[in-house]
Amino acid sequence: MALSIVLGAVLVVGVGASSMVGQLPVSPSEVIGSLLRAMGIANGWAPDDPIVESTLWVVRFPRIVMGLMVGAALAVAGAVMQAIFGNPLAEPGVVGVSSGAALGAAIAIAFSITALGNWSVAVLAFAGSLLATFIVYFVSRSGGRTEVVTLLLTGIAINAFAGAGLAFVLFMGSSSSREQIVFWQLGSLNGARWSEALLVAVVCVLGAAVAAAFGRRYDLLALGERNARHLGVNVEGLRMASILLVALLTGIGVAFVGIISFVGLVVPHIIRMAIGPAHRPLIIASAFGGGALLVVADLLTRVLIAGADLPIGMLTSLVGGPFFFFLLFRQRRRSGGWA
Amino acid sequence: MSLLVARDVDVVRDGTVILDGVSLEIQRGEVLALVGPNGAGKSTLLGVLSGDARPTRGAIELDGRPIGDYRPLELARHRAVLTQENAVSFPFRAIEVIQMGRSPWNRTSRIDEDSRAVTDAVEATDVSHLLGRRYTSLSGGEKARVSLARVLAQRTQLLFLDEPTAALDLRHQEDVMLTARALAAEDRAVVVVLHDLSLAGAYADRIALLSGGRLVASGTPHEVLDAEVIGGVYGLAVRVIVQDGVPMVLPVRDSLPR
C-alpha cells in the first residue's frame, strides 16, 4: 500500500517534470491543458503556441512513454531472470543478455540489414539476447540453482565474446555506422518515436502480463526445481517460456534505447525488500518501479549538466554498479563465501 | 488393489547399475520404510517411485496407470514428496512456504480445504511459532519441519519422505513418525527412507531392505530386522532387542574400551 503510493508519486512527479523540463520550458498548466485537449476536453490551459504543442507531442511524450516501457520491461526481465535462476543477482546486463542484444543490433546497423524493414534492428537484437540467455542458462545452472560464481563467470565470458563481436562490427562498419553504434551502446532515450514507443509498449505490457501470470509458479520454483515439479509445475515448459520472455523484454528495450544496465537488478531487489518475495506482486510492482526509475533517470540525464543530454546507460551503471557490489558483499558475508 | 506397483525396476546411470530388478507394492493404509546402507539406491528408488526419474527398465503403476502417463499437475494431486534438499531461493515466510503445498489444488473444489489443511499440517509438525519467520533464517531442523508441513498440506494419497528425521531432535523424530502413522490410519500410504533401523522397526508396517541396488528383504519389522541379515548387509555385528514388542537394532559394542 505504502509502496503503491510512493511509486505512484514518483511516477507522477517524474512524468510531470520530464514533460516540463528541457530546452523549451513548458508550464505544468500547459502540459495538463494539452493532455486534456488531446482527450477531447477543450480548456483554457492548453498551449496556443504550436512549437510548445509539438515539443510535447513529438519530442517529450514519446520519450516518456519509451522510458516508462523500457524501464518496466527491464525490471520485469530482471525479476523473471532471478526467479528462473533462483538467484537474486541474475540481471540481463550482468549476465550478458544485454550485450548479446547489443551485438545483434550492431550487426543490423553496421551491415545495413533491412531484410525485415524498419524492425530489422529490433529483430536482430532479440535474436542476440535470446542466444545469450540460452547460453547463460544452460552453462550456469546445476541442480536447478545457479551459484553466484558460475553466474558471474558465465556473464564475463558472454560479455567478453559479445564485446569482441561488437569490436569486430565497429572495425568493419563505416564511420557513420560506428558513431551510431557507439552512441547507441551508451543508451539514450533521445529521439524516441511514437511508432517505436508503441511497439515497446505492446511487448512490455504483454510480457509483464505473462510474467505476472507465471508468478505463482515462480514462487514454487524458489523451492528448487524438483520440489516445484512435485507440486505440479511443468518446470521445463516454464523455463523455456521464461527464457523467451526475458529475451523479448530485454531485446526490445536494448534495440531502441541501447544498453541500460542494472535496472533489472536494483528495482526487483528494492521491491522485494519492501513487499517480500512473492512473485506476482513483485513483478507488477517492478514494472511500475522500473518505469518510474527510468523516467527519473532520463530526467536527470537532461538536467545534471545544462545543455547536455547524458547517456542514460552510463547513469544507471554509475548507480547500479556500487549497488551490485553491495548486494554481492552482503550475500558473501551471509553465506560465508562466494557460493 | 495396490496403490503403487513397481515391477522389475532397473536403473542404470552412466553404465553403473544402481537398481537391479526391484519389485515392490505399496498398499493404502501402510507405512513402508526403505532402509539400507549408504549407496544402496534408496534415494534413486524413491525418485523412480515418485515419478521424478524414469527407470531404465521395468514398470511403475500408480493407481493402475503407468506413472509416466501422468501430467505434472495430476501427479502432484496423487503424491507428495519431501526431498532432502529443502533450500528456498528467496526469503519467503514459513507460512508462505507451507501454503505452497496447496498450489496443486488451485482452481479445484478441494481449494476449500486450504486453511484446514495448512492448520493441520502446522499442528502436526509443531511449527506454529515459526510461521511469521523468514524461511531462510530458520535452523536446519526447523526448515525440515516447515518443509514437511508443506508436504503434508498437499494432502495426497501417497507420500514419499526422504530421510525426514535426519535433522531432527529426538522428540521431533518421534513426532514425524507418529504423523506418518496417523496418515496411514487415514488410509493413505507413506514411503519413508530411514537410516535409524529402530525407528523403522517401531513405526513401519513393512520394511524394505536395499543393498547394492537389490531388494534383499521385505516384510514386517520382525521379519526384516534379523541380526544376521542386517549384520550381513551393513557389514557390522548387530544385536536385535525386542522392547515393548518392538524390535530395536543395536551394534555389538563388546570390544569397546572402558
XYZ file of C-alpha atoms in Angstrom:
597
model
C 0.000 0.000 0.000
C 2.675 2.436 1.090
C 4.697 1.176 -1.834
C 1.906 1.921 -4.331
C 1.666 5.470 -3.038
C 5.412 6.012 -3.260
C 5.583 4.508 -6.749
C 2.562 6.495 -7.886
C 4.029 9.720 -6.549
C 7.425 9.102 -8.178
C 5.702 8.279 -11.461
C 3.519 11.395 -11.484
C 6.331 13.714 -10.433
C 8.781 12.092 -12.838
C 6.438 12.222 -15.801
C 5.332 15.742 -14.958
C 8.848 17.072 -14.522
C 10.006 15.275 -17.665
C 7.270 16.986 -19.669
C 8.172 20.430 -18.391
C 11.959 20.464 -18.289
C 14.095 20.931 -21.365
C 15.420 23.490 -23.809
C 11.916 24.857 -24.099
C 10.394 25.069 -20.609
C 6.690 24.246 -20.517
C 4.487 25.169 -17.581
C 2.541 22.483 -15.676
C -0.777 24.027 -16.717
C 0.223 23.845 -20.379
C 1.104 20.139 -20.002
C -2.215 19.334 -18.342
C -4.120 21.508 -20.802
C -2.508 19.845 -23.775
C -3.253 16.381 -22.400
C -6.883 17.319 -21.711
C -7.242 18.710 -25.210
C -5.912 15.503 -26.675
C -8.616 13.669 -24.750
C -11.194 15.940 -26.387
C -11.743 18.281 -23.447
C -11.468 21.888 -24.528
C -9.842 24.092 -21.903
C -8.125 27.419 -21.422
C -4.799 25.977 -20.248
C -3.893 24.294 -23.495
C -0.906 25.941 -25.177
C -1.661 28.058 -28.242
C 1.915 28.009 -29.444
C 2.333 25.167 -31.973
C 6.016 24.881 -31.003
C 5.102 24.063 -27.407
C 2.471 21.636 -28.625
C 4.870 19.815 -30.913
C 7.644 19.825 -28.298
C 5.300 17.952 -26.027
C 3.770 15.559 -28.515
C 6.647 14.901 -30.894
C 9.619 15.038 -28.537
C 8.750 14.667 -24.884
C 5.743 12.383 -24.634
C 7.112 9.603 -26.857
C 10.364 9.840 -24.917
C 8.500 9.497 -21.629
C 6.434 6.567 -22.877
C 9.599 4.907 -24.159
C 11.296 5.436 -20.783
C 8.345 4.036 -18.857
C 8.050 0.989 -21.055
C 11.733 0.149 -21.379
C 12.202 0.596 -17.629
C 9.241 -1.670 -16.934
C 10.442 -4.253 -19.463
C 13.948 -4.370 -17.990
C 12.731 -4.580 -14.398
C 10.296 -7.387 -15.244
C 13.002 -9.199 -17.210
C 15.258 -8.948 -14.162
C 12.603 -10.321 -11.810
C 11.855 -13.229 -14.168
C 15.520 -13.989 -14.614
C 16.093 -14.030 -10.862
C 13.135 -16.391 -10.494
C 14.351 -18.954 -13.021
C 17.965 -18.752 -11.880
C 16.933 -18.956 -8.235
C 19.413 -16.183 -7.598
C 18.743 -12.536 -6.737
C 21.896 -11.410 -8.555
C 20.816 -12.509 -12.031
C 20.297 -9.485 -14.257
C 20.165 -9.186 -18.040
C 23.035 -6.678 -18.122
C 25.301 -8.505 -15.706
C 24.996 -11.939 -17.266
C 25.492 -10.705 -20.809
C 21.984 -10.816 -22.260
C 22.097 -7.097 -22.969
C 25.429 -7.350 -24.751
C 24.057 -10.237 -26.809
C 21.225 -7.966 -27.847
C 23.694 -5.149 -28.476
C 25.764 -7.338 -30.778
C 22.676 -8.344 -32.736
C 21.582 -4.733 -33.103
C 25.085 -3.539 -34.033
C 25.277 -6.127 -36.796
C 21.991 -4.838 -38.172
C 23.204 -1.227 -38.057
C 26.715 -1.762 -39.428
C 25.762 -4.027 -42.286
C 22.595 -2.075 -43.030
C 20.470 -5.165 -42.765
C 16.993 -4.173 -43.809
C 15.543 -7.518 -44.832
C 12.912 -7.075 -42.142
C 12.177 -3.442 -42.870
C 12.329 -0.884 -40.075
C 12.274 -3.573 -37.434
C 15.480 -5.294 -38.557
C 17.461 -3.837 -35.638
C 14.835 -4.938 -33.146
C 14.611 -8.452 -34.566
C 18.367 -8.951 -34.546
C 18.611 -7.550 -31.024
C 16.003 -10.060 -29.949
C 17.900 -12.884 -31.661
C 21.116 -11.820 -29.911
C 19.515 -11.632 -26.487
C 17.770 -14.962 -26.994
C 21.022 -16.672 -27.892
C 22.832 -15.117 -24.929
C 20.044 -16.082 -22.491
C 20.106 -19.681 -23.684
C 23.868 -19.904 -23.309
C 23.911 -18.411 -19.811
C 21.050 -20.567 -18.743
C 22.421 -23.873 -19.886
C 26.004 -23.204 -18.902
C 25.492 -21.815 -15.427
C 22.788 -23.927 -13.853
C 23.211 -27.100 -11.889
C 20.525 -28.843 -9.909
C 18.046 -26.063 -10.525
C 20.160 -23.361 -8.930
C 22.925 -21.128 -10.054
C 25.875 -20.311 -7.914
C 26.946 -16.698 -7.919
C 30.441 -17.536 -9.082
C 29.276 -19.603 -12.050
C 26.709 -16.997 -12.984
C 29.201 -14.145 -12.939
C 31.889 -16.108 -14.747
C 29.413 -17.057 -17.453
C 28.448 -13.404 -17.656
C 32.090 -12.411 -18.058
C 32.568 -14.941 -20.840
C 29.473 -13.812 -22.717
C 30.223 -10.132 -22.234
C 33.760 -10.724 -23.497
C 32.572 -12.617 -26.536
C 29.857 -10.110 -27.369
C 32.390 -7.324 -26.793
C 34.754 -8.905 -29.291
C 31.914 -9.257 -31.749
C 30.998 -5.607 -31.243
C 34.613 -4.564 -31.764
C 34.712 -6.522 -34.992
C 31.488 -4.953 -36.176
C 32.823 -1.482 -35.303
C 36.022 -2.258 -37.179
C 34.147 -3.404 -40.247
C 31.493 -0.703 -40.218
C 31.577 2.681 -41.898
C 32.443 5.683 -39.762
C 28.847 6.849 -39.636
C 27.555 3.475 -38.501
C 30.419 3.375 -35.989
C 29.278 6.582 -34.423
C 25.709 5.373 -34.426
C 26.684 2.141 -32.649
C 28.870 3.830 -30.044
C 26.204 6.320 -29.036
C 23.538 3.724 -29.085
C 25.620 1.477 -26.829
C 25.737 4.195 -24.186
C 21.977 4.120 -24.080
C 19.679 7.056 -24.608
C 16.006 7.804 -24.811
C 16.750 10.780 -27.028
C 14.871 10.782 -30.326
C 12.293 8.175 -29.346
C 9.492 7.976 -31.902
C 5.862 7.119 -31.342
C 5.933 4.059 -33.587
C 8.857 2.613 -31.624
C 7.473 3.592 -28.242
C 4.165 1.933 -29.039
C 5.823 -1.286 -30.189
C 7.848 -1.388 -26.967
C 4.678 -0.634 -25.020
C 2.804 -3.545 -26.584
C 5.641 -6.005 -25.972
C 6.208 -4.718 -22.458
C 2.583 -4.850 -21.370
C 2.040 -8.313 -22.838
C 5.325 -9.585 -21.434
C 4.647 -8.214 -17.966
C 1.145 -9.723 -18.035
C 2.513 -13.160 -18.959
C 5.230 -12.873 -16.305
C 2.666 -11.908 -13.664
C 0.510 -14.864 -14.717
C 3.520 -17.144 -14.141
C 4.009 -15.534 -10.704
C 2.766 -18.369 -8.535
C 4.797 -20.895 -10.467
C 7.894 -18.767 -9.915
C 7.147 -18.892 -6.188
C 7.161 -22.685 -6.332
C 10.385 -22.618 -8.326
C 12.022 -20.956 -5.321
C 11.673 -24.329 -3.562
C 14.064 -25.824 -6.102
C 13.353 -27.478 -9.382
C 12.480 -30.906 -8.017
C 10.149 -29.604 -5.349
C 8.439 -27.369 -7.880
C 7.867 -30.387 -10.098
C 6.437 -32.310 -7.138
C 3.928 -29.504 -6.778
C 2.813 -29.905 -10.371
C 4.887 -27.270 -12.165
C 5.944 -28.161 -15.685
C 9.436 -26.882 -14.984
C 10.874 -27.364 -18.463
C 7.968 -25.569 -20.100
C 8.080 -22.712 -17.609
C 11.823 -22.366 -18.106
C 11.589 -22.153 -21.883
C 8.710 -19.694 -21.821
C 10.590 -17.559 -19.301
C 13.766 -17.510 -21.364
C 11.794 -16.304 -24.366
C 10.167 -13.693 -22.174
C 13.471 -12.387 -20.803
C 14.997 -12.287 -24.269
C 11.985 -10.476 -25.695
C 11.749 -7.897 -22.912
C 15.483 -7.218 -22.864
C 15.892 -7.337 -26.631
C 13.090 -4.884 -27.273
C 14.486 -2.443 -24.734
C 18.045 -2.654 -25.971
C 17.020 -2.446 -29.616
C 15.556 1.051 -29.311
C 17.395 2.726 -26.468
C 20.695 0.869 -26.184
C 22.209 -0.798 -23.170
C 20.717 0.241 -19.849
C 22.115 -1.966 -17.135
C 21.173 -2.699 -13.543
C 17.516 -1.643 -13.749
C 16.622 -5.331 -13.637
C 18.797 -5.813 -10.586
C 18.056 -2.756 -8.487
C 14.302 -2.465 -8.968
C 13.162 -6.016 -8.095
C 15.579 -6.038 -5.194
C 14.195 -2.896 -3.590
C 10.624 -4.056 -4.210
C 11.418 -7.420 -2.640
C 12.735 -5.676 0.460
C 9.544 -3.618 0.642
C 6.825 -6.201 -0.027
C 8.501 -9.606 0.169
C 9.459 -12.129 -2.492
C 6.026 -13.335 -3.739
C 6.428 -13.052 -7.492
C 3.084 -11.829 -8.763
C 3.068 -8.588 -6.749
C 6.835 -8.365 -7.197
C 6.571 -8.437 -10.999
C 3.716 -5.965 -11.152
C 5.369 -3.533 -8.737
C 8.703 -3.947 -10.548
C 7.070 -2.908 -13.811
C 5.905 0.354 -12.256
C 9.121 0.819 -10.326
C 11.265 0.244 -13.406
C 9.211 2.723 -15.414
C 9.440 5.323 -12.670
C 13.178 4.788 -12.246
C 13.944 5.215 -15.912
C 11.798 8.317 -16.355
C 13.510 9.930 -13.369
C 16.944 8.799 -14.581
C 16.185 10.221 -18.028
C 15.162 13.494 -16.434
C 18.486 13.571 -14.587
C 20.427 12.971 -17.801
C 18.890 16.159 -19.146
C 19.264 18.416 -16.103
C 22.517 17.306 -14.443
C 24.644 19.134 -16.977
C 22.894 22.087 -18.535
C 22.508 21.821 -22.283
C 23.887 18.264 -22.438
C 21.963 15.033 -22.850
C 23.975 12.466 -20.889
C 23.783 8.794 -21.874
C 21.231 7.154 -19.589
C 23.022 3.787 -19.628
C 26.034 5.496 -18.112
C 23.907 6.955 -15.349
C 22.182 3.687 -14.378
C 25.504 1.851 -14.325
C 27.022 4.595 -12.200
C 24.378 3.960 -9.555
C 23.805 0.256 -10.243
C 27.448 -0.798 -10.119
C 28.008 0.093 -6.471
C 24.590 -1.332 -5.618
C 25.509 -4.628 -7.237
C 28.741 -4.660 -5.283
C 26.809 -4.054 -2.089
C 24.491 -6.999 -2.798
C 27.396 -9.242 -3.623
C 29.191 -8.222 -0.465
C 26.142 -8.849 1.652
C 25.487 -12.241 0.121
C 29.108 -13.204 0.647
C 29.005 -12.210 4.287
C 25.790 -14.117 4.824
C 26.894 -17.354 3.196
C 30.491 -17.123 4.354
C 31.941 -17.438 0.876
C 31.359 -16.731 -2.769
C 28.916 -19.612 -3.122
C -5.589 -53.077 -5.478
C -2.158 -51.771 -4.590
C -1.761 -48.001 -4.794
C 1.702 -48.188 -6.312
C 3.310 -51.137 -8.043
C 6.911 -51.372 -9.213
C 7.832 -54.344 -11.362
C 11.398 -55.441 -12.159
C 12.788 -51.939 -11.993
C 16.341 -51.459 -13.243
C 18.141 -48.142 -13.191
C 21.449 -47.810 -14.997
C 23.281 -44.467 -14.924
C 26.487 -43.957 -16.896
C 26.951 -47.697 -17.171
C 26.603 -48.274 -13.426
C 23.736 -50.447 -12.241
C 22.076 -48.534 -9.414
C 18.854 -50.536 -9.099
C 18.662 -54.146 -10.133
C 15.324 -55.885 -10.542
C 13.439 -54.211 -7.714
C 9.760 -55.147 -7.374
C 7.637 -53.522 -4.715
C 3.962 -52.952 -3.928
C 2.657 -50.193 -1.743
C -0.782 -50.518 -0.170
C -3.108 -47.846 1.104
C -3.017 -47.540 4.856
C 0.575 -48.609 5.366
C 3.902 -47.082 6.280
C 6.700 -48.634 4.261
C 10.247 -47.933 5.417
C 13.063 -48.065 2.865
C 16.316 -48.852 4.615
C 19.813 -49.830 3.569
C 23.435 -48.718 3.750
C 24.737 -45.575 2.022
C 24.734 -46.005 -1.727
C 22.210 -48.848 -1.638
C 19.941 -46.994 -4.067
C 17.261 -45.770 -1.635
C 17.039 -42.245 -2.988
C 17.143 -43.486 -6.577
C 14.306 -45.899 -5.842
C 12.350 -43.107 -4.188
C 12.951 -40.898 -7.226
C 11.733 -43.585 -9.602
C 8.693 -44.486 -7.480
C 7.669 -40.838 -7.162
C 7.865 -40.288 -10.917
C 10.896 -37.957 -10.832
C 13.033 -40.224 -12.973
C 12.232 -42.945 -15.456
C 13.610 -46.412 -14.778
C 15.895 -47.864 -17.436
C 13.741 -50.992 -17.487
C 10.627 -52.082 -15.669
C 7.220 -50.580 -14.992
C 5.732 -48.387 -12.315
C 1.992 -48.027 -11.993
C 0.182 -45.556 -9.798
C -3.494 -46.381 -9.292
C -3.293 -48.824 -12.210
C -1.815 -46.312 -14.683
C 1.827 -46.025 -15.767
C 3.300 -43.185 -13.740
C 4.849 -41.678 -16.874
C 1.351 -41.021 -18.248
C 0.524 -38.537 -15.511
C 0.926 -34.854 -16.251
C 2.936 -32.972 -13.587
C -0.115 -31.322 -12.052
C -2.100 -34.556 -11.985
C 0.790 -36.337 -10.336
C 1.040 -33.567 -7.746
C -2.533 -34.347 -6.732
C -1.662 -38.010 -6.221
C 1.660 -37.911 -4.461
C 3.744 -35.542 -2.374
C 7.489 -35.760 -1.885
C 9.710 -34.471 0.894
C 13.226 -34.278 -0.513
C 16.434 -33.880 1.440
C 17.225 -30.691 -0.444
C 14.980 -28.005 1.011
C 16.697 -24.700 0.317
C 14.436 -21.807 -0.704
C 15.915 -19.177 -3.023
C 14.118 -16.112 -1.730
C 13.214 -15.062 1.824
C 9.621 -16.315 1.861
C 7.944 -16.586 5.241
C 7.422 -20.074 6.655
C 3.645 -19.772 6.288
C 4.005 -18.880 2.607
C 6.186 -21.939 2.062
C 3.600 -24.181 3.731
C 0.786 -22.644 1.674
C 2.721 -23.503 -1.483
C 1.840 -27.112 -0.687
C -1.758 -26.256 -1.576
C -0.934 -24.996 -5.052
C -1.783 -28.249 -6.913
C -5.374 -27.789 -5.752
C -5.781 -24.268 -7.130
C -8.955 -23.971 -9.159
C -10.342 -27.280 -7.909
C -13.168 -27.909 -5.480
C -10.644 -29.007 -2.869
C -9.346 -25.451 -2.570
C -11.942 -25.146 0.217
C -9.796 -27.399 2.370
C -6.886 -24.947 2.140
C -6.930 -23.354 5.558
C -7.833 -26.613 7.275
C -5.020 -28.490 5.517
C -2.489 -25.818 6.428
C -3.628 -25.657 10.067
C -3.443 -29.441 10.426
C -0.004 -29.568 8.843
C 1.268 -26.789 11.104
C -0.047 -28.592 14.152
C 1.372 -31.969 13.165
C 4.851 -30.552 12.641
C 4.848 -28.181 15.626
C 5.831 -25.095 13.627
C 3.099 -22.645 14.664
C 5.689 -20.416 16.380
C 7.740 -20.202 13.148
C 5.031 -19.125 10.709
C 5.961 -15.433 10.560
C 9.701 -16.061 10.287
C 11.684 -15.921 7.041
C 12.333 -19.471 5.906
C 15.924 -18.589 5.032
C 16.596 -17.611 8.665
C 15.420 -20.929 10.166
C 17.716 -23.627 11.527
C 18.188 -26.922 9.668
C 15.701 -28.813 11.822
C 13.143 -26.015 11.620
C 13.470 -25.905 7.822
C 12.945 -29.663 7.707
C 9.759 -29.382 9.752
C 8.378 -26.473 7.727
C 9.090 -28.421 4.541
C 7.335 -31.452 5.999
C 4.363 -29.224 6.811
C 4.307 -28.092 3.174
C 4.266 -31.714 2.021
C 1.501 -32.624 4.484
C -0.576 -29.635 3.357
C -0.595 -31.134 -0.130
C -2.937 -33.851 1.233
C -2.215 -36.608 -1.232
C -2.987 -40.332 -1.080
C 0.677 -41.192 -1.336
C 3.609 -39.535 0.430
C 7.318 -40.032 -0.056
C 9.559 -38.829 2.736
C 13.294 -38.941 2.106
C 15.046 -39.047 5.483
C 12.511 -36.787 7.196
C 14.138 -37.363 10.589
C 17.725 -36.618 9.576
C 17.990 -33.087 11.015
C 15.537 -33.524 13.867
C 15.891 -33.910 17.612
C 14.601 -36.984 19.430
C 11.144 -35.658 20.116
C 10.535 -34.322 16.642
C 11.745 -37.601 15.142
C 9.033 -39.400 17.074
C 6.522 -36.712 16.055
C 7.281 -37.215 12.381
C 6.860 -40.961 12.590
C 3.643 -40.593 14.587
C 2.397 -38.276 11.838
C 3.253 -40.946 9.272
C 1.237 -43.463 11.295
C -1.691 -41.045 11.512
C -1.624 -40.642 7.726
C -1.679 -44.399 7.288
C -4.639 -44.562 9.660
C -6.456 -42.236 7.205
C -5.897 -44.901 4.526
C -3.034 -43.009 2.894
C 0.272 -44.652 2.020
C 3.630 -43.401 3.288
C 7.000 -44.442 1.896
C 9.786 -43.239 4.136
C 13.548 -43.536 3.747
C 15.165 -44.009 7.152
C 18.630 -44.632 8.498
C 17.534 -45.372 12.017
C 16.526 -49.052 11.925
C 14.967 -48.893 15.374
C 12.742 -46.038 14.230
C 11.747 -48.131 11.211
C 11.153 -51.117 13.483
C 8.872 -49.128 15.754
C 6.741 -47.286 13.206
C 6.727 -49.097 9.861
C 4.208 -51.721 8.842
C 6.724 -53.119 6.428
C 10.423 -52.621 5.873
C 12.151 -52.959 2.503
C 15.882 -53.510 2.861
C 18.022 -52.452 -0.081
C 21.643 -53.328 -0.617
C 23.746 -52.800 -3.708
C 20.662 -51.877 -5.739
C 18.806 -55.071 -4.892
C 15.865 -55.665 -2.622
C 17.433 -58.002 -0.046
C 14.488 -58.412 2.272
C 10.965 -57.117 2.570
C 8.382 -57.796 5.246
C 7.288 -56.873 8.740
C 9.880 -55.321 11.072
C 10.205 -58.629 12.937
C 10.952 -60.487 9.686
C 13.431 -57.999 8.214
C 15.242 -56.835 11.344
C 17.133 -60.047 11.758
C 20.583 -59.787 13.326
C 22.130 -61.994 10.675
C 20.539 -60.229 7.676
C 21.266 -56.741 8.981
C 24.762 -57.721 10.025
C 25.486 -59.094 6.563
C 24.129 -56.073 4.697
C 25.771 -53.387 6.842
C 28.988 -55.346 7.456
C 28.646 -54.843 11.191
C 27.755 -57.177 14.017
C 24.381 -56.156 15.456
C 22.047 -57.328 18.164
C 18.277 -57.158 17.846
C 16.493 -56.488 21.117
C 12.726 -56.603 21.457
C 11.399 -53.984 23.810
C 7.701 -53.166 24.262
C 7.091 -55.652 21.439
C 9.206 -53.540 19.078
C 12.472 -54.775 17.538
C 15.458 -52.493 18.107
C 18.783 -52.786 16.338
C 21.970 -52.048 18.258
C 25.566 -52.500 17.111
C 27.562 -55.009 19.146
C 29.993 -52.901 21.160
C 31.611 -55.596 23.348
C 35.122 -54.684 22.334
C 34.681 -51.010 23.190
C 37.448 -49.982 25.622
C 36.122 -48.932 29.015
